CSV table of C-alpha atoms and ligand atoms in Angstrom, one decimal:
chain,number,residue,atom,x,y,z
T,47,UNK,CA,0.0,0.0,0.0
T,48,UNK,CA,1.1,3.4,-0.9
T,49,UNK,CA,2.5,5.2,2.4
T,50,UNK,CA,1.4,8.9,1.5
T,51,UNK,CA,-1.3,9.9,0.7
T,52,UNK,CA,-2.9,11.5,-2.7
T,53,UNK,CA,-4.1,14.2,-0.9
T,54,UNK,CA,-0.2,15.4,0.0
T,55,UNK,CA,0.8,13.7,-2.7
T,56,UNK,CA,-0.6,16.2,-5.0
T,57,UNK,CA,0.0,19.3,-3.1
T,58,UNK,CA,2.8,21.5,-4.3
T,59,UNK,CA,5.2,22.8,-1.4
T,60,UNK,CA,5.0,26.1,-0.3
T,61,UNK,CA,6.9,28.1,-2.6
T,62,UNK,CA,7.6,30.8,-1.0
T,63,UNK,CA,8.9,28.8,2.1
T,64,UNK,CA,10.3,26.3,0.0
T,65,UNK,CA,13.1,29.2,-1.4
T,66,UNK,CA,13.5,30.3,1.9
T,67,UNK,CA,14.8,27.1,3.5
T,68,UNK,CA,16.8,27.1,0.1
T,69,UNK,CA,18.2,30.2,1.1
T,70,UNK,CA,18.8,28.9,4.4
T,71,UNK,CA,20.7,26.2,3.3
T,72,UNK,CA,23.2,28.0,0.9
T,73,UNK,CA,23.9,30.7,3.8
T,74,UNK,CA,24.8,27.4,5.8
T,75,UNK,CA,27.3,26.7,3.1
T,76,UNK,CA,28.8,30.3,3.8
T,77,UNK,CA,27.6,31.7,0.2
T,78,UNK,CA,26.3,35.3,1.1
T,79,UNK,CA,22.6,34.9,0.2
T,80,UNK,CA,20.5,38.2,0.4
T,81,UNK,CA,17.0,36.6,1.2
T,82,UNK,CA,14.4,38.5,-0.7
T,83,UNK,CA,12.2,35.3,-1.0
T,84,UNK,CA,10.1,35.5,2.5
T,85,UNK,CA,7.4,38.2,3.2
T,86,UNK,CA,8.1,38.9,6.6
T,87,UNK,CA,9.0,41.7,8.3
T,88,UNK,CA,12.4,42.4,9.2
T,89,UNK,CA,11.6,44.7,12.1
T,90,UNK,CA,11.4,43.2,15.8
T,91,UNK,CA,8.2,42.7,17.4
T,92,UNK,CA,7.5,46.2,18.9
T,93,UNK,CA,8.8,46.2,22.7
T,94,UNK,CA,4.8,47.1,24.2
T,95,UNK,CA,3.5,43.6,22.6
T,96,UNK,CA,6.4,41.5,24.2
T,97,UNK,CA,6.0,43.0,27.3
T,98,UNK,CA,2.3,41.8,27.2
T,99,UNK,CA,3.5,38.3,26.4
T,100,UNK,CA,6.0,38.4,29.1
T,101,UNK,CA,2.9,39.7,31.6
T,102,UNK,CA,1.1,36.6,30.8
T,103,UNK,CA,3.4,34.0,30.8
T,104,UNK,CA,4.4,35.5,34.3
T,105,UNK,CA,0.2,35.8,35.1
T,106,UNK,CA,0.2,32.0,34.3
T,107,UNK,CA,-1.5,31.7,31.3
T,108,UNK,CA,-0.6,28.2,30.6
T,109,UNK,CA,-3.9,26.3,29.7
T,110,UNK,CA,-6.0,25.7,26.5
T,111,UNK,CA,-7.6,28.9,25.6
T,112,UNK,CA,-11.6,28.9,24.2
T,113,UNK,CA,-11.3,26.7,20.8
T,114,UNK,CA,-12.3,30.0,19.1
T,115,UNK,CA,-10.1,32.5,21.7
T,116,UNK,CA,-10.5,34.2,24.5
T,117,UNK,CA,-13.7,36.5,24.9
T,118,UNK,CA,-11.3,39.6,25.9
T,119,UNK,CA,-9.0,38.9,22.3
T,120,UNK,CA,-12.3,38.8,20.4
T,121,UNK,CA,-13.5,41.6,22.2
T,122,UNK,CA,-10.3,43.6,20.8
T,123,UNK,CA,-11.0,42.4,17.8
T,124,UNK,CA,-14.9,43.9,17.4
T,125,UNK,CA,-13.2,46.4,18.4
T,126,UNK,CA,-10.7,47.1,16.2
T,127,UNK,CA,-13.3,46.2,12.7
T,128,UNK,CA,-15.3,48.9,14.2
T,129,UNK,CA,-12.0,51.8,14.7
T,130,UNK,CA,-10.2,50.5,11.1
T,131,UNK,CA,-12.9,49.3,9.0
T,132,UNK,CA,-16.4,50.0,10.3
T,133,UNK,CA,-17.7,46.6,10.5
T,134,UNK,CA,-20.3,45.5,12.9
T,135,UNK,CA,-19.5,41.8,14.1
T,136,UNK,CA,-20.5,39.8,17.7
T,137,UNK,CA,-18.4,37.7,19.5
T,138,UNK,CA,-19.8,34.9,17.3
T,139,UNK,CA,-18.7,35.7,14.4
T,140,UNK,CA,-15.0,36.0,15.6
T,141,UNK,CA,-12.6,32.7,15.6
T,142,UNK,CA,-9.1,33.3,16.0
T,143,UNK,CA,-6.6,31.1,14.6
T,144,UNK,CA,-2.7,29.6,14.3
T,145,UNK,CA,-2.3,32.7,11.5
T,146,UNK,CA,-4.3,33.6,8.7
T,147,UNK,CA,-3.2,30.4,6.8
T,148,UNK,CA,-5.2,28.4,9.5
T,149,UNK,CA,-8.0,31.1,9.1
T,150,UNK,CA,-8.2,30.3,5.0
T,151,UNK,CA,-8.0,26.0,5.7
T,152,UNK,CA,-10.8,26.2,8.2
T,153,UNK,CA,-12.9,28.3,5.7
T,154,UNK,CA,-11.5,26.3,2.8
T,155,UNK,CA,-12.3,22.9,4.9
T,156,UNK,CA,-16.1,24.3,5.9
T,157,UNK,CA,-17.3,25.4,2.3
T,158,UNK,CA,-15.8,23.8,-0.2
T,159,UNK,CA,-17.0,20.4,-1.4
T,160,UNK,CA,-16.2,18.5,-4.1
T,161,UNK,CA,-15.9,20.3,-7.5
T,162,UNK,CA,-16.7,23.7,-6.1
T,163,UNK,CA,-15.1,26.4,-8.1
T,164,UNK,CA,-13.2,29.1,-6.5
T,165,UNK,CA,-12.5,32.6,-8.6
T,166,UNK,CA,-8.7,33.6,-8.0
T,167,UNK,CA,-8.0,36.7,-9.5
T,168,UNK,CA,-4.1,35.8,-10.6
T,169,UNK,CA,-1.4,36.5,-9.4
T,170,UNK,CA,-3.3,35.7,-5.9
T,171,UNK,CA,-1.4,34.7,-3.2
T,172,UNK,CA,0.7,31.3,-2.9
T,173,UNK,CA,-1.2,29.1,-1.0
T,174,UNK,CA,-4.6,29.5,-1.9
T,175,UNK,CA,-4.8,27.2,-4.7
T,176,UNK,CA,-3.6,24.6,-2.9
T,177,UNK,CA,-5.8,25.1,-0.1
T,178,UNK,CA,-8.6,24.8,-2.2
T,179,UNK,CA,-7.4,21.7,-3.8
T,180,UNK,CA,-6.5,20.4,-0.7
T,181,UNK,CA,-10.4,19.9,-0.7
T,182,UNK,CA,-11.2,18.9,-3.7
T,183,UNK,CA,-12.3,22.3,-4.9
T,184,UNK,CA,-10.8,23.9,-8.3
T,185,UNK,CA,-9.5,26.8,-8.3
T,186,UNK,CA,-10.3,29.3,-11.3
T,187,UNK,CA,-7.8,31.8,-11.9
T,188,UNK,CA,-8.8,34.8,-13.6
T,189,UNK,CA,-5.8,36.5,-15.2
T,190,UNK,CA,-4.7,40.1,-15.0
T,191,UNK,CA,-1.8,42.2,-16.6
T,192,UNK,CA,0.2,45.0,-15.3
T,193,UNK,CA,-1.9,47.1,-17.9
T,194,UNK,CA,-4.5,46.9,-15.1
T,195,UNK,CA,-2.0,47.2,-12.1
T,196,UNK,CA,-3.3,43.6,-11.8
T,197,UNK,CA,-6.7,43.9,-10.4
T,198,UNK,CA,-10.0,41.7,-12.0
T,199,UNK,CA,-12.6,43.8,-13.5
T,200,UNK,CA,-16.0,43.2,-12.9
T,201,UNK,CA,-16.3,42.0,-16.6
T,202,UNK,CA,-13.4,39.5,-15.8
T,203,UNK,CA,-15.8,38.3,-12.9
T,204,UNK,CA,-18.8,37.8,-15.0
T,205,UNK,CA,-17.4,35.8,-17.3
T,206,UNK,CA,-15.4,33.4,-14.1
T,207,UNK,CA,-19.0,32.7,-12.5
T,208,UNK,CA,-20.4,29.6,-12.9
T,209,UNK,CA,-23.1,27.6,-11.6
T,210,UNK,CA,-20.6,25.5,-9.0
T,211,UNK,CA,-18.9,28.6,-8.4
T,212,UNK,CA,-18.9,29.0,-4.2
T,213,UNK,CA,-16.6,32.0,-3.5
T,214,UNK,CA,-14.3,34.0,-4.8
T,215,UNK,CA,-10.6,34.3,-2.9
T,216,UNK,CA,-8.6,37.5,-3.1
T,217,UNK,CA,-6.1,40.1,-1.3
T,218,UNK,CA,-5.7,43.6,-1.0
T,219,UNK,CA,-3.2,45.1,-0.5
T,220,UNK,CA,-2.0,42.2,-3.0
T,221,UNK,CA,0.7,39.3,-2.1
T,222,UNK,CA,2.2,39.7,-4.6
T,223,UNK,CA,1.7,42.6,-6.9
T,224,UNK,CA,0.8,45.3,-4.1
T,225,UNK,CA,-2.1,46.3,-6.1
T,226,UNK,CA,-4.9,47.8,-3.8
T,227,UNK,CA,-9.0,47.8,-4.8
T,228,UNK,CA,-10.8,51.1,-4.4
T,229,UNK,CA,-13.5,51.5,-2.5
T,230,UNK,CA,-15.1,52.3,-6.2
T,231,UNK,CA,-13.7,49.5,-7.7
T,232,UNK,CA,-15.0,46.7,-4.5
T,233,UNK,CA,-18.1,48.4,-5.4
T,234,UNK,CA,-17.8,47.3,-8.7
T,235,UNK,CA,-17.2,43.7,-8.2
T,236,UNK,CA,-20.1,43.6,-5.6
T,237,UNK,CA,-22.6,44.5,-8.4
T,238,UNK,CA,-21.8,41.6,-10.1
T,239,UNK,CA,-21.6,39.4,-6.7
T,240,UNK,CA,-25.0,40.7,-5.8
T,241,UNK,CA,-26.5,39.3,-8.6
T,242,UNK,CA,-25.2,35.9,-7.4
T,243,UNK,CA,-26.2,35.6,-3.7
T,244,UNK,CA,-24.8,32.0,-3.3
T,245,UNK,CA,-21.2,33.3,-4.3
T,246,UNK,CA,-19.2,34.2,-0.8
T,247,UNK,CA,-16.2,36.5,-0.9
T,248,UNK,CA,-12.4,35.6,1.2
T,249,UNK,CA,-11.6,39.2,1.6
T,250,UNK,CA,-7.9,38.6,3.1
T,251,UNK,CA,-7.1,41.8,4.6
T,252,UNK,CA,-3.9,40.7,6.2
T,253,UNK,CA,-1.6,43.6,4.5
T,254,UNK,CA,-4.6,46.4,5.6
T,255,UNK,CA,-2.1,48.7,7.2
T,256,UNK,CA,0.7,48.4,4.8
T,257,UNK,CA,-0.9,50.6,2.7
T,258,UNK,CA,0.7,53.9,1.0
T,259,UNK,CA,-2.2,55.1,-0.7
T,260,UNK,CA,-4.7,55.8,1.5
T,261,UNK,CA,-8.4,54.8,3.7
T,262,UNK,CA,-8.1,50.9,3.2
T,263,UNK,CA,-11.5,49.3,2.0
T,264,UNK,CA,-13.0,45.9,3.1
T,265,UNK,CA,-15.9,44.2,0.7
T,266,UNK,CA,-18.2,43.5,3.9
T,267,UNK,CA,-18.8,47.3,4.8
T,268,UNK,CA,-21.0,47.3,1.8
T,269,UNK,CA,-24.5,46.2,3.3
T,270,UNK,CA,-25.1,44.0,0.4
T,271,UNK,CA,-22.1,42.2,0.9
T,272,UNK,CA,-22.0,41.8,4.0
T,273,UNK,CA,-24.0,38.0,4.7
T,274,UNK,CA,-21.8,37.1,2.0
T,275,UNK,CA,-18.2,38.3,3.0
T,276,UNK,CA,-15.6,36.3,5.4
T,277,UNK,CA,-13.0,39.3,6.1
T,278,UNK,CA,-9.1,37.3,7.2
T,279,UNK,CA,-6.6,39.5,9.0
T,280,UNK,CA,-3.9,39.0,11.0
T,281,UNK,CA,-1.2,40.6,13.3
T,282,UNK,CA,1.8,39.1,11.6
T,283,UNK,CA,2.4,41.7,8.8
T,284,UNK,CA,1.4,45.3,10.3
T,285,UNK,CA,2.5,44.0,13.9
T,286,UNK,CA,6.1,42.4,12.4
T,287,UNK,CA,4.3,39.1,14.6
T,288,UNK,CA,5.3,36.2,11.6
T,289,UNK,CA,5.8,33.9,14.3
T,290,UNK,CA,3.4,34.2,17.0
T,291,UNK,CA,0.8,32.9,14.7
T,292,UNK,CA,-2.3,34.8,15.4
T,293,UNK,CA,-4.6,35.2,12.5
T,294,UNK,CA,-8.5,35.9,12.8
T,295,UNK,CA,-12.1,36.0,10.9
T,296,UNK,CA,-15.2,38.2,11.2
T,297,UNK,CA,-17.8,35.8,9.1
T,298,UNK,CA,-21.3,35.2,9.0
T,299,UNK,CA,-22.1,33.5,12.1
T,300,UNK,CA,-22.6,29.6,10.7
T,301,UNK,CA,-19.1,30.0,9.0
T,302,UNK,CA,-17.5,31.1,12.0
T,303,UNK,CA,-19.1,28.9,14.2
T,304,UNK,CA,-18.6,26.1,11.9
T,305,UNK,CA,-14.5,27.5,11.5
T,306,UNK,CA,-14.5,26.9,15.7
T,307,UNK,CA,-15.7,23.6,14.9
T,308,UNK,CA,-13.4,22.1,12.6
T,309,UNK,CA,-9.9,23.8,14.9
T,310,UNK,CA,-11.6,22.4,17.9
T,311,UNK,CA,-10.9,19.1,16.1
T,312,UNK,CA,-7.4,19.9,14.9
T,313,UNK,CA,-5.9,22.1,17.4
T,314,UNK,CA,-7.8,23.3,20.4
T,315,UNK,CA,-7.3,27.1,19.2
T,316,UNK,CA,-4.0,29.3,18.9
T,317,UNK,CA,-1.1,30.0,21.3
T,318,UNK,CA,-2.6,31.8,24.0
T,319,UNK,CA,0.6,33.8,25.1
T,320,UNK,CA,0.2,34.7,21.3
T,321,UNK,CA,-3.4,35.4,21.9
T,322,UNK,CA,-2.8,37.7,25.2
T,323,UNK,CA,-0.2,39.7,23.3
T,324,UNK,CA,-2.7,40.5,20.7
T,325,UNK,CA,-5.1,42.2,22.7
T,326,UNK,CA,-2.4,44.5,23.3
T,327,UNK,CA,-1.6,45.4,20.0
T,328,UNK,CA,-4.8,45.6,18.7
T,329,UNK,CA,-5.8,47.7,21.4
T,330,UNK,CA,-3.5,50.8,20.4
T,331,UNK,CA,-4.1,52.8,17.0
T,332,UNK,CA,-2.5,51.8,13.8
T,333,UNK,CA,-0.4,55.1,13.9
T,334,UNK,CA,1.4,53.5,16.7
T,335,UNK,CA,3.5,51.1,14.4
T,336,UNK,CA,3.6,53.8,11.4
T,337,UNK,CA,7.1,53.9,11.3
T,338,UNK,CA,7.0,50.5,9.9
T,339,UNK,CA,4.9,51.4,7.3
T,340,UNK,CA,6.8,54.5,6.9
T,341,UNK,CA,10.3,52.8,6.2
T,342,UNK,CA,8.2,50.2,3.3
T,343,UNK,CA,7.2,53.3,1.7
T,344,UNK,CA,10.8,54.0,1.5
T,345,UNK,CA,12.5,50.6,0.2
T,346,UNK,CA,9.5,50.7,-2.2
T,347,UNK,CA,10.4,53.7,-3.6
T,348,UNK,CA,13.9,52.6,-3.5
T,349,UNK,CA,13.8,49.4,-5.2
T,350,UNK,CA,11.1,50.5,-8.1
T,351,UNK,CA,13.7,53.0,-9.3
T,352,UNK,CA,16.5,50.5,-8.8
T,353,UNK,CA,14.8,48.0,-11.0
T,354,UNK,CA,13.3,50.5,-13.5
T,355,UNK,CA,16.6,51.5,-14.3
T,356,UNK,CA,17.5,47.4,-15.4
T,357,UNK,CA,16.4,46.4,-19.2
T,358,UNK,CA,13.9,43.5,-19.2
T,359,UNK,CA,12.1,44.2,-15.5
T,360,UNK,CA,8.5,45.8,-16.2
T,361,UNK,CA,7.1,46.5,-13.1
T,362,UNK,CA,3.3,48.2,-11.4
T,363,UNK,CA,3.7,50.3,-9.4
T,364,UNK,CA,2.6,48.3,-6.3
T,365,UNK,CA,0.6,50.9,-3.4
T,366,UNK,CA,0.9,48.6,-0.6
T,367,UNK,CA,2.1,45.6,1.3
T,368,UNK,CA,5.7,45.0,0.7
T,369,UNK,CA,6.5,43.3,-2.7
T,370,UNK,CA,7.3,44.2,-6.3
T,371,UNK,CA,6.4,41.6,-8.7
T,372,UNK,CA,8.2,42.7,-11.9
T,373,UNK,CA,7.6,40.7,-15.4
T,374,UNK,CA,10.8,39.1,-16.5
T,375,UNK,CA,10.1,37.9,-19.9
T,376,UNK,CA,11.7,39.9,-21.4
T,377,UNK,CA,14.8,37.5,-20.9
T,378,UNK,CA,12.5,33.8,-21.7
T,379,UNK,CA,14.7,32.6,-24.4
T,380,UNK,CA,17.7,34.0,-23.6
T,381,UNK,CA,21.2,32.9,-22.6
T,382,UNK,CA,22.5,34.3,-19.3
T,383,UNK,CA,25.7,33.1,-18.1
T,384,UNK,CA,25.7,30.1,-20.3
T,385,UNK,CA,22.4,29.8,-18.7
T,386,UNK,CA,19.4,29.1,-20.6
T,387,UNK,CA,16.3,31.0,-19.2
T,388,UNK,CA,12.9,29.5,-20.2
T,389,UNK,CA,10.7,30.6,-17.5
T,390,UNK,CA,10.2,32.3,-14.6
T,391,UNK,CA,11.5,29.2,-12.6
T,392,UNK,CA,14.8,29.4,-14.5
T,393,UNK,CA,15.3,33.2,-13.9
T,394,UNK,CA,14.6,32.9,-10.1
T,395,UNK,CA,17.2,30.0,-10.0
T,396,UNK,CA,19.8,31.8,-12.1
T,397,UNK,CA,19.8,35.1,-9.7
T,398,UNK,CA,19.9,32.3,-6.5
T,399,UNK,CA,22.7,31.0,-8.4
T,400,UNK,CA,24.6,33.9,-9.8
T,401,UNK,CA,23.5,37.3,-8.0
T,402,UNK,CA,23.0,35.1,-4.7
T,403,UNK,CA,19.8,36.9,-4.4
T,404,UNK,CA,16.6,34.8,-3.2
T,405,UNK,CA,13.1,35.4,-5.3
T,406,UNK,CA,10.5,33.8,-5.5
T,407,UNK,CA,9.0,32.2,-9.5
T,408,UNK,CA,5.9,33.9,-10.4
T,409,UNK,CA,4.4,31.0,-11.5
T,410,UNK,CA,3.3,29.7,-8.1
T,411,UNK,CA,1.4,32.7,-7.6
T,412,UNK,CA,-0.7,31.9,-10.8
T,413,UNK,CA,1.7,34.5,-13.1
T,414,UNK,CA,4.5,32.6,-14.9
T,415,UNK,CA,5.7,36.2,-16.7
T,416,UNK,CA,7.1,37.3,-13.5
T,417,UNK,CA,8.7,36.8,-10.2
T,418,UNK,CA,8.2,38.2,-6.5
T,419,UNK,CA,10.7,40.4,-5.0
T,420,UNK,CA,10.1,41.2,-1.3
T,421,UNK,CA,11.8,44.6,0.0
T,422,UNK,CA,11.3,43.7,4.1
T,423,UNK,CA,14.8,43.9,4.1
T,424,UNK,CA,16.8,46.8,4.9
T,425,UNK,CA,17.8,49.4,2.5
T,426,UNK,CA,21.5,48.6,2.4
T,427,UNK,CA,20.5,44.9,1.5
T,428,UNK,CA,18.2,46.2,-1.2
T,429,UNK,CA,20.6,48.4,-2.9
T,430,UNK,CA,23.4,45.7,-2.9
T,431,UNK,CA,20.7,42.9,-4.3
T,432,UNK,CA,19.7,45.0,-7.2
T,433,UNK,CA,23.2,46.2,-7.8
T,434,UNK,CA,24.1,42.1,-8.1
T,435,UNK,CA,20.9,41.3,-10.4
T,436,UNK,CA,21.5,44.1,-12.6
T,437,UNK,CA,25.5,42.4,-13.1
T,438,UNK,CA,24.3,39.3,-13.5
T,439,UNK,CA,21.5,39.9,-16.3
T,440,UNK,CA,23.9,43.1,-18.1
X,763,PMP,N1,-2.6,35.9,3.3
X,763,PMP,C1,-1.6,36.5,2.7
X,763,PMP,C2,-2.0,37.3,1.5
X,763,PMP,C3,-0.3,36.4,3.1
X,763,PMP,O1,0.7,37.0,2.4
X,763,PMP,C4,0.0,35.6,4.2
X,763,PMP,C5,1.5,35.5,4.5
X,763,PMP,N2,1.9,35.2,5.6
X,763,PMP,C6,-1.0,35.0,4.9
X,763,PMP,C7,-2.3,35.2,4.4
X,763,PMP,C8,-0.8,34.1,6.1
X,763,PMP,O2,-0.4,34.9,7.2
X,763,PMP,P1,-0.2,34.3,8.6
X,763,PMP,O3,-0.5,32.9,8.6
X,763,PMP,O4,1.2,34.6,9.0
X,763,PMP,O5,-1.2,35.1,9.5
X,764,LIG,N1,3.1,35.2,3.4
X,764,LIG,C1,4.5,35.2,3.3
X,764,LIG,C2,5.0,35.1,1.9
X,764,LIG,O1,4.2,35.2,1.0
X,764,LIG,C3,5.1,34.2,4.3
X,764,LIG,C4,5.3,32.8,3.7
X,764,LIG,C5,4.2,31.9,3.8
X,764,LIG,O2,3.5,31.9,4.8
X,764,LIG,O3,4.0,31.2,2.8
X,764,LIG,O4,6.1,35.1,1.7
C-alpha cells in the first residue's frame, strides 16, 4: 500500500517557504545569500507587545484557551473592525486562529465540497490554490496584466462565474503585486456578486495597514455584501508578529461557528501567550507602528527605481504591502551566463545562483511572466541585491 497519501501527494510545497529554506541552506554553506524570498517583516516585534506576552506567561497563562479564543481577544477584535474598517461583528462571528493560513484551511475545509469552483483573480497569493485543492475544490484563476496594475474587473468576474462557483478568494493590499482595490472599484465587483447571492467572498485583509495610498476598503462594509463576505486578518504583517501565529475571521455567524468547529478538532485554538499579546496590539491605533509602514514606503520607492533603471524588469507600481512583482520575460529565451532562461523558474534559480539573491517564481502565484521580490529587508541589503541582479543579467 502506498504510504502517503494523494491528498499530499498532490500538493505543491510552499513556494515561498520552500526558497527560503533554500536560502537557508546555501547561507549554511557560507555563500552570502540576500534573502528576498520570505514576506516577513524584518523589524522586531515592537517592545509594548512582548512586554504583554511576558505579563502573561508571568500571570500563568498556561492552559488551553476557548477553541475559538479568548472572549477579551475577540472583544479587541470587534473592536478594532469597528476603529479600522467600520464593520459591525459579535463575538460569534469571531474565531481566532494559528495565523491567517489556519484562518483560509478552516474556511476552505467548511465550504468547499467536491468540485466547487473558486475565482482567483491571478497572481493571488501562494497558497490559496492549494488550499482549495486540498479539498477537492478547483480553483479558477482569472488573469490580470500589469496594464491593469493587476486587479480583476468586474467584466473579468462575469465571465469566471459559474453555476458551482462557491466563493471567490482575493487580497488587498495584493501578495504579490501590491495592487490595492478602491473602494469604487469593490463596489464594482459587488454589483456583479449581488447578482449571485450563493457566491461568498475571502476578503484577506492581512496587508490592511501596509498601505501607502490611502483609507483601506473591506468588501463586507458594503450592506449588500456583507451575509456574504468572510473578512481574514492577521497581526503578523502590520504587527512584524510572523511567528506568533495569530490570524482571525469576522464571518457570518454559521461560518464562524462552523470554523470553531473544525480547529476544535485539529488544534484546540491558537497559542494563548500569542493570543494575550494581541489584545495588546490591537488595542493601540494603527499610527502606533507607522514607522514601519513608513520605512516600506521607502524601500518601495527605492527598489522601483533600482529595477526600472535594469532592461527586461517591467514593473506596477505596487501601493501597498511589501513586494514588487516585476515581469521578466523579457529575458525567456535567452542565454544568461551560459544559462538558458525558459521561464520564470529558470530566472529565479539563475539570480539564486549567480546574483546570490533569493526570489521567488511567479508561477506559483498563478503568473508565470514574473517573479516576486520582497523589500522587508533593509535598505543597504536592497541596494546591494539589485546592484548584483542588474550584473548578472547586463
Ligand atoms: N494571506 C496573505 C495574502 C499572506 O501574504 C500571508 C502570508 N503570511 C497570509 C495570508 C498568512 O499569514 P499568517 O498565517 O502569517 O497570518
Ligand atoms: N506570506 C509570506 C509570503 O508570502 C510568508 C510565507 C508563507 O506563509 O508562505 O512570503
Amino acid at each position: 500500500m502506498q504510504l502517503l497519501s494523494d491528498r499530499i501527494l498532490n500538493m505543491a510545497t510552499s513556494a515561498t517557504l520552500a526558497m527560503a529554506a533554500k536560502a537557508r541552506e546555501l547561507r549554511g554553506e557560507g555563500k552570502d545569500i540576500i534573502g528576498l524570498s520570505l514576506g516577513e517583516p524584518d523589524f522586531n516585534t515592537p517592545d509594548f507587545i512582548k512586554d504583554a506576552a511576558i505579563q502573561a506567561i508571568n500571570e500563568n497563562y498556561n492552559s488551553y484557551s476557548p477553541v475559538d479564543g479568548y472572549a477579551d481577544l475577540k472583544q479587541a477584535i470587534i473592536t478594532k473592525f469597528k476603529r479600522d474598517n467600520n464593520l459591525t461583528y459579535t463575538p460569534t462571528q469571531i474565531v481566532v486562529s494559528t495565523g491567517a493560513k489556519q484562518c483560509l484551511a478552516n474556511i476552505a475545509g467548511v465550504m468547499v465540497n467536491k468540485g466547487d469552483e473558486v475565482i482567483m483573480p491571478c497572481p493571488y497569493w501562494v497558497s490559496y490554490a492549494d488550499i482549495v485543492k486540498l479539498n477537492d475544490g478547483i480553483p479558477v484563476e482569472v488573469k490580470t496584466t500589469i496594464a491593469t496594475d493587476f486587479k480583476m474587473t468586474p467584466e473579468q468576474l462575469e465571465a469566471a462565474i459559474t453555476p458551482k462557483t462557491k466563493m471567490i478568494w482575493f487580497s488587498s493590499p495584493c501578495n504579490p503585486s501590491g495592487s490595492i482595490y478602491s473602494k469604487e472599484e469593490l463596489r464594482g465587483l459587488a454589483d456583479v456578486l449581488v447578482k449571485h447571492p450563493n457566491i461568498y467572498v475571502v476578503s484577506d485583509e492581512i496587508y490592511e495597514h501596509i498601505n501607502y495610498v490611502g483609507k483601506h476598503a473591506s468588501m463586507a462594509e458594503f450592506e449588500d455584501m456583507y451575509n456574504n463576505t468572510i473578512t481574514v486578518n492577521g497581526v503578523s504583517k502590520a504587527f512584524a508578529m510572523t511567528g506568533w501565529r495569530i490570524g482571525y475571521i469576522g464571518a457570518p455567524e454559521k461560518i464562524a461557528r462552523a470554523c470553531n468547529k473544525m480547529q476544535g478538532q485539529i488544534t484546540s485554538g491558537a497559542n494563548c501567550i500569542a493570543q494575550r499579546a494581541t489584545i495588546t496590539a490591537l488595542n493601540e491605533p494603527p499610527s502606533k507602528v507607522q514607522y514601519m509602514i513608513d520605512e516600506f514606503k521607502v524601500r518601495r520607492d527605492l527598489i522601483l527605481s533600482l529595477l526600472n533603471d535594469i532592461e527586461g524588469f517591467k514593473t506596477n507600481v505596487p501601493e501597498g504591502a511589501f513586494y514588487v512583482f516585476p515581469n521578466i520575460s523579457f529575458f525567456f529565451g535567452k542565454t544568461l551566463k551560459g544559462k538558458k532562461i525558459n521561464n520564470a523558474s529558470d530566472f529565479s534559480m539563475f539570480l539564486l545562483e549567480e546574483a546570490l539573491v533569493a526570489t521567488v517564481d511567479g508561477e506559483s502565484f498563478g503568473n508565470p511572466d514574473c517573479i516576486r521580490i520582497s523589500y522587508a529587508a533593509s535598505q543597504e541589503q536592497i541596494i546591494e541585491a539589485i546592484k548584483r541582479i542588474k550584473e548578472a543579467v547586463s
